[in-house]
Every structure is written in C-alpha cells, then in structure tokens.
Short mmCIF file of C-alpha atoms and ligand atoms in Angstrom, two decimals:
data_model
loop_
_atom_site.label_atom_id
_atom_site.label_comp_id
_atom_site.label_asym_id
_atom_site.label_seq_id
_atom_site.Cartn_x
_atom_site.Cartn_y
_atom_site.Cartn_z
CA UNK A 157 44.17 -12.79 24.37
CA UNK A 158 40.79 -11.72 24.93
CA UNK A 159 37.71 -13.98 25.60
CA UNK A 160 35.53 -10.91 25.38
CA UNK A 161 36.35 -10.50 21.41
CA UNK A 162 34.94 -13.43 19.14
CA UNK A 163 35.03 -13.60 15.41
CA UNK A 164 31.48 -14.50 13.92
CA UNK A 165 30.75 -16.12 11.01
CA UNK A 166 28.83 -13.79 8.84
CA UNK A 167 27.11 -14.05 5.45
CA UNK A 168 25.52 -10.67 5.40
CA UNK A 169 21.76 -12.04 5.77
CA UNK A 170 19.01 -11.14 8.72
CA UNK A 171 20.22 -13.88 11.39
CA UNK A 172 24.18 -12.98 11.36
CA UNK A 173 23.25 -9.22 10.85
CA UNK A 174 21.10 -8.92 14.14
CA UNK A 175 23.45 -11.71 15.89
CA UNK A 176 26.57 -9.28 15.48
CA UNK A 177 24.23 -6.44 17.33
CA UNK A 178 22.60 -9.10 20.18
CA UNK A 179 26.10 -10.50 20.47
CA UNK A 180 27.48 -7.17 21.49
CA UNK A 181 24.45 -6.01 23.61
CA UNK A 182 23.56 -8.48 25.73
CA UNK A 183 26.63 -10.24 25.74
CA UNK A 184 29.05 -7.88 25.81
CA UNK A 185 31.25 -9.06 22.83
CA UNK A 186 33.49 -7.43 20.93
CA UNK A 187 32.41 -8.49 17.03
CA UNK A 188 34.84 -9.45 14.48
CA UNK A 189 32.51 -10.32 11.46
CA UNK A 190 34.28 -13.06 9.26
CA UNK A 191 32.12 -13.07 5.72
CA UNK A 192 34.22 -16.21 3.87
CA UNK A 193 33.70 -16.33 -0.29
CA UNK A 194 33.12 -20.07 -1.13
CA UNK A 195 31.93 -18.87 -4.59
CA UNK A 196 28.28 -17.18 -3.80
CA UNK A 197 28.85 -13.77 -4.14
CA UNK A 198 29.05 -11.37 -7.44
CA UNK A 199 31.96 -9.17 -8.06
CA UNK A 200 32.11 -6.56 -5.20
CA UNK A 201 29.27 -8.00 -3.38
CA UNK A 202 31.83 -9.43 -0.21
CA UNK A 203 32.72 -5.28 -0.12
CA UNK A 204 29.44 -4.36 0.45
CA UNK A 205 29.27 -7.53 2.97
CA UNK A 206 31.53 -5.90 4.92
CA UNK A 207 30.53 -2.77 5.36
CA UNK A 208 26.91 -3.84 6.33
CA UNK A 209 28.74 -5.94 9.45
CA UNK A 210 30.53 -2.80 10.68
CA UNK A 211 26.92 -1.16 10.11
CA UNK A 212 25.54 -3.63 12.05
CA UNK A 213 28.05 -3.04 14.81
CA UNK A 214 31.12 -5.30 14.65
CA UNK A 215 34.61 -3.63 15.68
CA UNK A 216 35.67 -5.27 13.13
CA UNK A 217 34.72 -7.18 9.03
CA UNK A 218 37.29 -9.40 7.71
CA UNK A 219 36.36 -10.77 4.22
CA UNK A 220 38.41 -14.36 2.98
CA UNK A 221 38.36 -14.86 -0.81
CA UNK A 222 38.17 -18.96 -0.59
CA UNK A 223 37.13 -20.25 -3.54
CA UNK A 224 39.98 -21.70 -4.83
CA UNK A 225 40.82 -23.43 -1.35
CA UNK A 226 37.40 -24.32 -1.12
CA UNK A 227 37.80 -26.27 -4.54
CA UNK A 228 41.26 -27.69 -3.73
CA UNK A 229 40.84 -28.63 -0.40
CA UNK A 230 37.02 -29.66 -0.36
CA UNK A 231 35.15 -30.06 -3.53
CA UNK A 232 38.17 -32.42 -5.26
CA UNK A 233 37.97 -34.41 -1.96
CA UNK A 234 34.19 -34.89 -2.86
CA UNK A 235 34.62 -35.44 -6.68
CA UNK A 236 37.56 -38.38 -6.09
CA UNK A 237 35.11 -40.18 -3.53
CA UNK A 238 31.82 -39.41 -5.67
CA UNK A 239 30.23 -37.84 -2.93
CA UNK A 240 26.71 -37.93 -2.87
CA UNK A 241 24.67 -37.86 0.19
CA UNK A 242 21.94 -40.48 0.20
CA UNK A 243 22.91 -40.84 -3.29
CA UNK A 244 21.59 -37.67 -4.42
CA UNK A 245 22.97 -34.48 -2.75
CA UNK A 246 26.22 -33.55 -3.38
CA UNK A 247 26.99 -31.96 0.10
CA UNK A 248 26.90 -28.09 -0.85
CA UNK A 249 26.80 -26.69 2.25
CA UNK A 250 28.63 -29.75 4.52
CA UNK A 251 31.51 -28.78 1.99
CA UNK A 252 31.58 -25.75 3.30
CA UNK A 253 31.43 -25.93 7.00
CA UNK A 254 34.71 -26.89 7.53
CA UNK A 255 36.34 -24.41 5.54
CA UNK A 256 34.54 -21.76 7.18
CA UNK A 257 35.23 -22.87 10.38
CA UNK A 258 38.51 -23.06 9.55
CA UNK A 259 38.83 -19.35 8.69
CA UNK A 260 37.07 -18.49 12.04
CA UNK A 261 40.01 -20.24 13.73
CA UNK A 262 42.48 -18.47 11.45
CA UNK A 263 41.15 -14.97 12.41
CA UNK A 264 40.27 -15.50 16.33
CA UNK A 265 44.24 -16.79 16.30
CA UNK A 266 44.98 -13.71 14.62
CA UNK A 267 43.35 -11.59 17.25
CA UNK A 268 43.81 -13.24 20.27
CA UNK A 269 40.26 -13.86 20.05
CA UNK A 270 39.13 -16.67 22.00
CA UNK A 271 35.39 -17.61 21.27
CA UNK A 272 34.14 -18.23 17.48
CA UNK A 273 30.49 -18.02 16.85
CA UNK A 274 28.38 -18.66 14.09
CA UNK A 275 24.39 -18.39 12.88
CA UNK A 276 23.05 -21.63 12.64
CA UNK A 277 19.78 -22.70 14.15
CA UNK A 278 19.34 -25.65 16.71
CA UNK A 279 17.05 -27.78 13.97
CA UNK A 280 20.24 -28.30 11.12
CA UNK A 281 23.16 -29.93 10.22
CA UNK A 282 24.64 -27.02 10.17
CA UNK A 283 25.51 -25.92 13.77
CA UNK A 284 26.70 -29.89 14.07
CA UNK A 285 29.67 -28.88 11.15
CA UNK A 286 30.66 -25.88 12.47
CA UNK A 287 30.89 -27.37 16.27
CA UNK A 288 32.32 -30.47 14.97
CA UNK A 289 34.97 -28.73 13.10
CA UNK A 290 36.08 -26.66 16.04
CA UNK A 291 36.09 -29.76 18.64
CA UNK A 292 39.01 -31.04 15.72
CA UNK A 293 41.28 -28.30 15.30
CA UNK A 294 40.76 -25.99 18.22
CA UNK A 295 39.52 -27.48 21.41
CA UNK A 296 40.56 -24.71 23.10
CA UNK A 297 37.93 -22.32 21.57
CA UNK A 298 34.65 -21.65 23.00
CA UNK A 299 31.67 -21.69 20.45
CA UNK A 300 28.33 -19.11 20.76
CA UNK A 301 25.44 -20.18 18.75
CA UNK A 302 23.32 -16.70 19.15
CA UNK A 303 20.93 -17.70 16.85
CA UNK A 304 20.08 -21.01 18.15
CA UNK A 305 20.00 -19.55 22.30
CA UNK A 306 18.36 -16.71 21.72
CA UNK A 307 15.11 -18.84 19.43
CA UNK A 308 13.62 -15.09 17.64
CA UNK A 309 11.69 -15.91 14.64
CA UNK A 310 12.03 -14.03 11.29
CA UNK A 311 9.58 -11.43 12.06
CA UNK A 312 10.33 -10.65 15.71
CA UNK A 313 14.27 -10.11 14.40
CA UNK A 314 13.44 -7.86 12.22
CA UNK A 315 10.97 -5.58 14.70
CA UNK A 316 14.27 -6.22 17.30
CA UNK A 317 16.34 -4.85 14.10
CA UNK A 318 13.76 -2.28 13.70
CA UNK A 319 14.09 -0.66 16.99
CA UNK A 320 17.66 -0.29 17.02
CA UNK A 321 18.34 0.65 13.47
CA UNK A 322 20.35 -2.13 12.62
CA UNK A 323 20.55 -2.57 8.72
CA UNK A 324 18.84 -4.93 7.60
CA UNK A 325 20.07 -6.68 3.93
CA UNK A 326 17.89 -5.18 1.40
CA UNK A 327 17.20 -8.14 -0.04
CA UNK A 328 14.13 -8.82 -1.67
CA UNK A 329 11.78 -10.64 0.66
CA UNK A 330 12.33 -14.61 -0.13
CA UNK A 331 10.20 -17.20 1.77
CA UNK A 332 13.32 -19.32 1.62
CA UNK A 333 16.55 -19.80 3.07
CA UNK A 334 18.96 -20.32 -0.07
CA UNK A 335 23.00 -21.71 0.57
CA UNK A 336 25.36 -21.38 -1.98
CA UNK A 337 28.57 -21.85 -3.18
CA UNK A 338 30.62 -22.74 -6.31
CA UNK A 339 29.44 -26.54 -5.98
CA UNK A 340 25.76 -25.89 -5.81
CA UNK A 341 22.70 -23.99 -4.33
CA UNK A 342 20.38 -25.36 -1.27
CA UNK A 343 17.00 -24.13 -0.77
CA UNK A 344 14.64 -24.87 2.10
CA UNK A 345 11.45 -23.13 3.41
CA UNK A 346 8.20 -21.52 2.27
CA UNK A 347 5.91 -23.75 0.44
CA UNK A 348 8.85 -26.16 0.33
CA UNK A 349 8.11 -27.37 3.02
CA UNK A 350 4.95 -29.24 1.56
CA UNK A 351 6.62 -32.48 0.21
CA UNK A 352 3.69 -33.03 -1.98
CA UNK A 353 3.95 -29.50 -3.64
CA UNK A 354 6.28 -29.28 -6.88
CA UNK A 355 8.97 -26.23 -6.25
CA UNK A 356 7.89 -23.10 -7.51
CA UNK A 357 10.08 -22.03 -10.54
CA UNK A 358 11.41 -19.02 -8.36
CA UNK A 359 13.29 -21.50 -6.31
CA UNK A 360 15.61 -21.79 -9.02
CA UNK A 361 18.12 -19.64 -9.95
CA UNK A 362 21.50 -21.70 -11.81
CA UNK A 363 18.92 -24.01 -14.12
CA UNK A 364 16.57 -23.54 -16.80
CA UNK A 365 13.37 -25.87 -16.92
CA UNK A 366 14.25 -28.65 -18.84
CA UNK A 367 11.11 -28.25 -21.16
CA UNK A 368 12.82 -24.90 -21.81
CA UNK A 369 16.13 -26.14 -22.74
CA UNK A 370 17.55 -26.23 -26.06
CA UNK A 371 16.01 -28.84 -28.36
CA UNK A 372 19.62 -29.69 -29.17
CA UNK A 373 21.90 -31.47 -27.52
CA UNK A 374 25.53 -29.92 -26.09
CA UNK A 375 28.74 -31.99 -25.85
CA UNK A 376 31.52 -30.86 -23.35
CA UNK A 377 34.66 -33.29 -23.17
CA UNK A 378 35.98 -33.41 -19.52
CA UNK A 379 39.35 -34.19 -18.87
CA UNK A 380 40.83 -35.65 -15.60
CA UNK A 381 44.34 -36.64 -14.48
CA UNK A 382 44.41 -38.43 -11.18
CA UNK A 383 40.78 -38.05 -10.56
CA UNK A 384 40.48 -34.71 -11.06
CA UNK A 385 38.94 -32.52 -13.63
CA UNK A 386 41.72 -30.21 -15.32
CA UNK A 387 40.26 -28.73 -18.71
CA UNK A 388 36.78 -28.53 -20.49
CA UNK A 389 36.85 -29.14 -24.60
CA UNK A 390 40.50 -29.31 -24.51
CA UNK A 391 41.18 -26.00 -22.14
CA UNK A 392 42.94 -26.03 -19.46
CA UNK A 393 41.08 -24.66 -16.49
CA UNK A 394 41.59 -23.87 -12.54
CA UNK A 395 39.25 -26.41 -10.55
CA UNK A 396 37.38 -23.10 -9.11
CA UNK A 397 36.64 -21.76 -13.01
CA UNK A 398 36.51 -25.50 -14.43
CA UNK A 399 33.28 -26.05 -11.70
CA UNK A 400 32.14 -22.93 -12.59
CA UNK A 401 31.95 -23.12 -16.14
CA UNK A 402 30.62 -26.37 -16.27
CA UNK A 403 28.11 -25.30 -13.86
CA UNK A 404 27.07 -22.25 -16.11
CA UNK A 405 26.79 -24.72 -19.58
CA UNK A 406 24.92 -27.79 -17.84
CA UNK A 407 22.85 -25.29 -15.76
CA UNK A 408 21.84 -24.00 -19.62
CA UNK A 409 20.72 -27.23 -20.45
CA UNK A 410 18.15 -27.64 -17.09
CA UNK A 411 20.73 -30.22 -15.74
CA UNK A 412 21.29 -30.53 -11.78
CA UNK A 413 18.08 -29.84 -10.26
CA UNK A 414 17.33 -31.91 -6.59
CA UNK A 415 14.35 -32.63 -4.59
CA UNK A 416 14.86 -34.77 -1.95
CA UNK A 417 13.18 -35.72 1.18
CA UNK A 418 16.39 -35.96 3.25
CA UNK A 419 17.35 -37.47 6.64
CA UNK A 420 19.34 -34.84 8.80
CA UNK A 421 21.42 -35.41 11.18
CA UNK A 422 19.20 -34.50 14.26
CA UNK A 423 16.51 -36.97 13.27
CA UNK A 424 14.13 -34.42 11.43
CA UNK A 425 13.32 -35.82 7.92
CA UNK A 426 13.34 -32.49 6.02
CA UNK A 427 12.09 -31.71 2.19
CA UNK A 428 15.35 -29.91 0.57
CA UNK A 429 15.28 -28.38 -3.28
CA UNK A 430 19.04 -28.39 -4.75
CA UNK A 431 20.36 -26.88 -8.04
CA UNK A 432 24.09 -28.51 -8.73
CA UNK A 433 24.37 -28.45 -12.35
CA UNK A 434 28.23 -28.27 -12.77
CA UNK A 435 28.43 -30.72 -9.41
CA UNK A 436 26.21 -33.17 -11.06
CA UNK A 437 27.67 -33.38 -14.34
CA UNK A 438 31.45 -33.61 -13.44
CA UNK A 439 30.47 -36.68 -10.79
CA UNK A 440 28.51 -38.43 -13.46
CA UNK A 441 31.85 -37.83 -16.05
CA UNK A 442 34.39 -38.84 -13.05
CA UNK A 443 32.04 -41.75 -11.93
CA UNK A 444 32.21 -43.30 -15.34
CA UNK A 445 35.85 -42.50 -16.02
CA UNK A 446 36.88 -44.65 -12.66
CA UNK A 447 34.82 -47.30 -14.19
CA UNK A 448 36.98 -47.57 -17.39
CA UNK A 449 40.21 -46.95 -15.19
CA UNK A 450 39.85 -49.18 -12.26
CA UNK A 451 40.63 -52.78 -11.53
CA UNK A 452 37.07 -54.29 -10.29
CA UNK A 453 37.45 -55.56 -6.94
CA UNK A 454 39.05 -51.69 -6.11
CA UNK A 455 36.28 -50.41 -7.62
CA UNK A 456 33.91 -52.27 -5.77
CA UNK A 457 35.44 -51.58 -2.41
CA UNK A 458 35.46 -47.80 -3.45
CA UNK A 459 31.55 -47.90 -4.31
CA UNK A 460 30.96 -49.38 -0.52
CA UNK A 461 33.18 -46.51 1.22
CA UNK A 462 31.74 -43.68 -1.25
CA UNK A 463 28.18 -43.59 0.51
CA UNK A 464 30.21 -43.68 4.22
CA UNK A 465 32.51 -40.74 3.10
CA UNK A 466 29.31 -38.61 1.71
CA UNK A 467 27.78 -39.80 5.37
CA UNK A 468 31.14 -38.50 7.17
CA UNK A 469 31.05 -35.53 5.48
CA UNK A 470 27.26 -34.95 6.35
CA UNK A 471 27.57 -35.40 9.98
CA UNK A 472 30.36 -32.69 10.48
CA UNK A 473 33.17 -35.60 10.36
CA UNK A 474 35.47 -33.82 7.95
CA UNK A 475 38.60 -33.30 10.60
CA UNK A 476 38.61 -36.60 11.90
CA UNK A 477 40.56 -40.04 11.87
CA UNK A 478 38.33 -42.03 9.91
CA UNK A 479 37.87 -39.60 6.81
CA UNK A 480 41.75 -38.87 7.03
CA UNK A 481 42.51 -42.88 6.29
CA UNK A 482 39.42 -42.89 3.85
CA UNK A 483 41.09 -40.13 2.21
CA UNK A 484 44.46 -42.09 1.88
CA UNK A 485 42.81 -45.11 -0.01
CA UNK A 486 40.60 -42.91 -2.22
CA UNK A 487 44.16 -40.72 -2.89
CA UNK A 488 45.72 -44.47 -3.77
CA UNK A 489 42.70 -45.50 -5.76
CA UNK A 490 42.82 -41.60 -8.21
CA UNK A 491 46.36 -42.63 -9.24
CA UNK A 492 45.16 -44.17 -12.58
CA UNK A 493 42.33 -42.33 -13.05
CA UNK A 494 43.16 -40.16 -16.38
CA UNK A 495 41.13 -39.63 -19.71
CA UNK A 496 38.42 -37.96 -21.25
CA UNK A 497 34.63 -38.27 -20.74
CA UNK A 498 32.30 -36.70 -23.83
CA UNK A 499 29.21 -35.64 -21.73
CA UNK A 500 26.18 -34.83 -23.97
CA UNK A 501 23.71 -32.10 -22.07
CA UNK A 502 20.34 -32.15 -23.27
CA UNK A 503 16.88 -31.21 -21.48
CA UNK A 504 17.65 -32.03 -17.93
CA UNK A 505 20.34 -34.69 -18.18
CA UNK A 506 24.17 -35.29 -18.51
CA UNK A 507 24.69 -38.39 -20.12
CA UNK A 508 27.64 -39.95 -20.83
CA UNK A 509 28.47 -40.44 -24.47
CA UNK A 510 31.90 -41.84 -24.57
CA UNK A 511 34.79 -41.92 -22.63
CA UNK A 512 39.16 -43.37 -23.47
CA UNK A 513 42.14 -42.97 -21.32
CA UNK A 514 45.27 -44.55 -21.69
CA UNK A 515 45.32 -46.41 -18.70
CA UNK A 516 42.06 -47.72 -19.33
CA UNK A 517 41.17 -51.31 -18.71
CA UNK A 518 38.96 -51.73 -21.29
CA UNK A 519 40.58 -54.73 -23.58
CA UNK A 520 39.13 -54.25 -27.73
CA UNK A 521 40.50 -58.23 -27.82
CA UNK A 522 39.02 -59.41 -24.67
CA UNK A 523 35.91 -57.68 -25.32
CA UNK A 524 34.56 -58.09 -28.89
CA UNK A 525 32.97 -60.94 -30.79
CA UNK A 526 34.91 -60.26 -34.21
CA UNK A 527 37.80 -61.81 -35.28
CA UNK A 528 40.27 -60.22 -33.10
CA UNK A 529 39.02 -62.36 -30.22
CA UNK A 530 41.75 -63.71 -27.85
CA UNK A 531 39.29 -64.48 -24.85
CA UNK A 532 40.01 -67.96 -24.99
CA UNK A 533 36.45 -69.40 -24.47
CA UNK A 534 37.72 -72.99 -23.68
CA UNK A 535 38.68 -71.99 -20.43
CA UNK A 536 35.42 -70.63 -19.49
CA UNK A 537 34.14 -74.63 -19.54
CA UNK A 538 36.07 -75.39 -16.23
CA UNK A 539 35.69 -72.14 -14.85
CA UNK A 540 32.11 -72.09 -14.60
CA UNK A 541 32.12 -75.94 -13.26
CA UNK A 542 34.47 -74.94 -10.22
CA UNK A 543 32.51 -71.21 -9.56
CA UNK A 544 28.88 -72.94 -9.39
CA UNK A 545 30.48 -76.42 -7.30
CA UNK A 546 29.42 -74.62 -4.22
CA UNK A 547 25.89 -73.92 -5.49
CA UNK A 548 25.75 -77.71 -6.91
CA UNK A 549 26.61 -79.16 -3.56
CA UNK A 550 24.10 -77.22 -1.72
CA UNK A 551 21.47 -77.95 -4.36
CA UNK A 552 21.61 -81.72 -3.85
CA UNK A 553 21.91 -81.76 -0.20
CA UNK A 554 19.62 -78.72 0.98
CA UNK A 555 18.28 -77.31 -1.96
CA UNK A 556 15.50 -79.40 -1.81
CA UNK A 557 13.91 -79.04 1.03
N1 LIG B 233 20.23 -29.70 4.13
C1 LIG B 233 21.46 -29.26 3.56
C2 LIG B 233 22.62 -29.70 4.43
O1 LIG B 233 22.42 -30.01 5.57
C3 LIG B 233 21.47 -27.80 3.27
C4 LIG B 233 21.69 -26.88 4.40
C5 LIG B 233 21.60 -25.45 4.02
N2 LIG B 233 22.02 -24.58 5.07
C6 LIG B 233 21.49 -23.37 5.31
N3 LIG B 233 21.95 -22.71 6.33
N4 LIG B 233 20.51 -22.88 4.58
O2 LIG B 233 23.73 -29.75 3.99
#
C-alpha cells in the first residue's frame, strides 16, 4: 500500500499530459497513467498513448481495451431505458465516467495504490461522475483533481510544459475540447460558445451535412431480442461493432448531429454541439419497437422513469440504489421486446419505416376497418357513458360557473 502512488486517468491530451508532470513535482506522486479505450482511438493510437504518459513522466502507463464492456455494461443500459438527457443528448461522456472510474479502482487495487486522480475541470459534469463513482465503490480512496486545484489556462500549461520539456500531443491546434467514444462525440468551446452562432463545419467529424447526403434514401433493418440490438440487415453483430457500424452508415447519411443549450449539473447553462449518429438511430428503432411490444400502461410508466434514468445518469448517479431498482424494472419491462425495425436514412434523419415482432401487440382484427373486424363496436356505447360520468357530473354541478 502506498498513498504516495495514484493511478491517473489519462487520455493523452494537454491537461492529463502536464497533470502527470505537476502531479509528480509538486506533489510528490508516483504516476500510474490509466488511458481506458471506450471506442475513440484508431488502431495503435492507445500505444502511442502510452508512451507519451511515460514521456510525460509517469512510473508507470497502463492501457484498458473497454469497448466491449463499455457497450455491455453501459451503452445497452442506456438503449433499454431510451436514454436521452433533456430529451436530446444521449449521455456520451456520463456513459463513460463510470467505467473509467471503474478501471482507476481496478488498477490503484492492483498496485496498492491508494489515491485515483483524474483531469476534469471545476466548471463540468465531469469531475461530479468521476467523484461520484468513487464515493460508490471505493470510499476508501482519496481523489486529486490537479486540473481543477491548480486553475492554469490553456496557454500558461503549455509555457509550464514548455519549460520542462514535457511532450506535448501533437495535435493539431483545435479551439475545442472534443469527447468521444463508440456512442457519440461531444464538442464544446471556441466560437461554440456563442449560442447564436451556427457550428462551424470543422466541429464535425462522424456526419456529413445533410444537404450533402445522398439524394437517396438507405434502409438498415435492426434487430433486437430483449431490448437489445443484435444484427444489422440480417447479420449478426457484437453490440461494440453493431454501434459502430450503424454509427458509420447513419453518420453517411448526415444523421445524429446535436446542438443543445444544456443545463449542467453545477448550474451553468452551457451551449454543447453533439454528433451521435449510430446512438440516435438505434434509440429511435428501439423506441418504436417497445411501442409495438409493450402493454400501454408499462409503457407509459417506462416513458415517466426514462427522462429520471437519463437525469441519474447525468448527475454521476450510475452506482447507486435508485438506478440499481430502475434498472430491475427496465430489465423486467425488455423481456418482450424482440423484432425488427426497417429504419430509412436519408438527409439528416432516421425515420422509421416499418417495424413486426412476434410478440407484438399490434392486433390486424382489432385494428382495421375491413371485414376482418372483431372490435365489437357495441360495447364502445356503454363504455364511453361510464368513462365521461365523471366529466358529466362535474359539468352540471360546477361546470358552469
Ligand atoms: N456536456 C457533456 C456532458 O456533461 C459533455 C462533456 C464532455 N466532456 C469533456 N471533458 N469534454 O456529458
């Protein structure tokens, strides 16, 4: 055990780059750099990761490839509840928190070490996920936030990077601060920062403009057995490569493209650009699919606790009591939900274009006005009476007035 070695979080950027350095120097910590894959990098990019964090300074890089856990364990938690914060964001990075943190736990256990640390800033949601997650599942661990204490800007870490020779990423010089992972892409930043301004086309990088899309339309059949998305046009995929692939064809098609003004967590209403083609699509597809599939007053119930779960997940809540028992009724609710949704990509959108599954409640008999009709309309006389008495009896006593 050694509470002078902590395990960082690192993604290979500017921040966690000088933090492993300051962390050492003025803190006297020994670094173990933790770089987790969620899906973001390119082939061999998490080697290269490494070795910039033991360039930077840390005793030691560990790199996690987690992008199937990160798709088993988070993003199908977020595609049975239809996870949207706000309605609109699907909760790219908040997915992600938790798993990181999780691997930061893994590797201080590992090495006895006894502090975790990671990059965030004091003004996100971020730091709140990361700290959260900790509290749950190892109280015992201290948390360092260098980024946050020590308050450098952009330009005065890289002068303090300058005059020690720390590498810094040779990244091309972005005005924004880009998250990403296989569920989606954040962007914040630069000129978006300007509510009123549109984003610049640079911002994007998954999507086409939609007035650049094909001028025809592309169908992809989803299939999902107990909620969850299993094969594309008939194949049978990995969740990882199914999200990843749908991502790639609806991202072809200009579909999945965000601009939000947003309410974070600590009360700052922020202006946040996201690109989630493959997230977008496969919610709209499992969305639909539940609606075919389950019985309506589930459903309904469902639709109230979706917007709570997506606000759970938000706020760093992922390890806690609440979410756990939300997670057993929305686990309950997936059992029946198996088909196939046709989704039809076409400048921008993902529509739904048809959908069957074999536990579907849609009744031909009940529903149509041909001759198959068994909806026994006589019946509807005397239901209608007794459903608007209530309203009747109010009408002639209060209504009135
Ligand atoms: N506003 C989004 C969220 O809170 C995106 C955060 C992106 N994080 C980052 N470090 N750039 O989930």
């Amino acid at each position: 055990m050694s509470d002078q070695r902590l395990v960082l979080a690192y993604s290979g950027g500017l921040d966690t780059s000088v933090a492993i350095r300051w962390l050492a120097e003025q803190k006297g910590y020994e670094v173990i750099a933790c770089a987790v894959d969620v899906g973001q990098a390119e082939k061999g990019e998490m080697d290269r990761v490494r070795q910039r964090a033991m360039d930077c300074g840390a005793a030691d890089a560990v790199v996690v490839d987690a992008r199937t856990e990160f798709a088993e364990d988070f993003v199908s938690s977020a595609i049975a509840a239809n996870a949207l914060y706000m309605g609109k964001y699907p909760l790219v990075s908040a997915l992600s928190r938790p798993l990181i943190t999780r691997h930061l736990v893994r590797a201080a256990r590992e090495t006895g070490a006894q502090v975790i640390a990671h990059g965030c800033t004091g003004k996100g949601n971020d730091q709140v996920r990361f700290e959260l997650t900790a509290m749950a599942i190892a109280p015992d661990l201290k948390v360092e936030a260098p980024i946050r204490e020590w308050g450098l800007s952009r330009d005065a870490a890289i002068a303090w990077a300058g005059e020690r020779s720390i590498p810094i990423p040779v990244k091309k010089d972005s005005p924004y601060s880009i998250d990403e992972n296989l569920w989606g892409r954040t962007a914040e930043c630069g000129i978006l920062e300007d509510p009123w301004a549109s984003p610049p086309e640079e911002v994007y990088a998954r999507s086409v403009p939609a007035e650049q899309a094909p001028d025809t339309p592309e169908e992809l059949t989803l299939t999902f057995e107990q909620g969850r998305p299993v094969a594309i046009d008939g194949d049978k995929h990995d969740l990882a490569e199914l999200i990843a692939e749908v991502d790639r064809r609806a991202g072809a098609h200009g579909v999945g493209r965000i601009d939000m003004i947003e309410d974070r967590l600590v009360g700052i209403k922020s202006r946040e650009v996201y690109e989630c083609p493959g997230a977008m699509t496969i919610l709209r597809a499992h969305r639909d699919l539940e609606d075919l599939c389950l019985e309506q007053e589930l459903a309904q119930e469902k639709r109230g606790l979706e917007g709570r779960y997506a606000q759970l997940i938000y706020n760093g809540l992922w390890f806690t009591p609440l979410k756990r028992a939300l997670d057993a009724f929305i686990a309950e609710s997936q059992q029946v939900v198996d088909g196939e949704v046709r989704v039809r990509l076409y400048k921008g959108s993902a529509s739904v274009a048809g959908r069957r599954s074999p536990v579907g409640l849609y009744d031909h008999d009940l529903a149509t006005y041909d001759e198959a009709d068994q909806f026994d309309q006589t019946q509807a006389e005397g239901f209608v009476k007794l459903w608007g008495l209530p309203t009747k009896v109010w009408a002639r006593r209060q209504g009135q007035r």
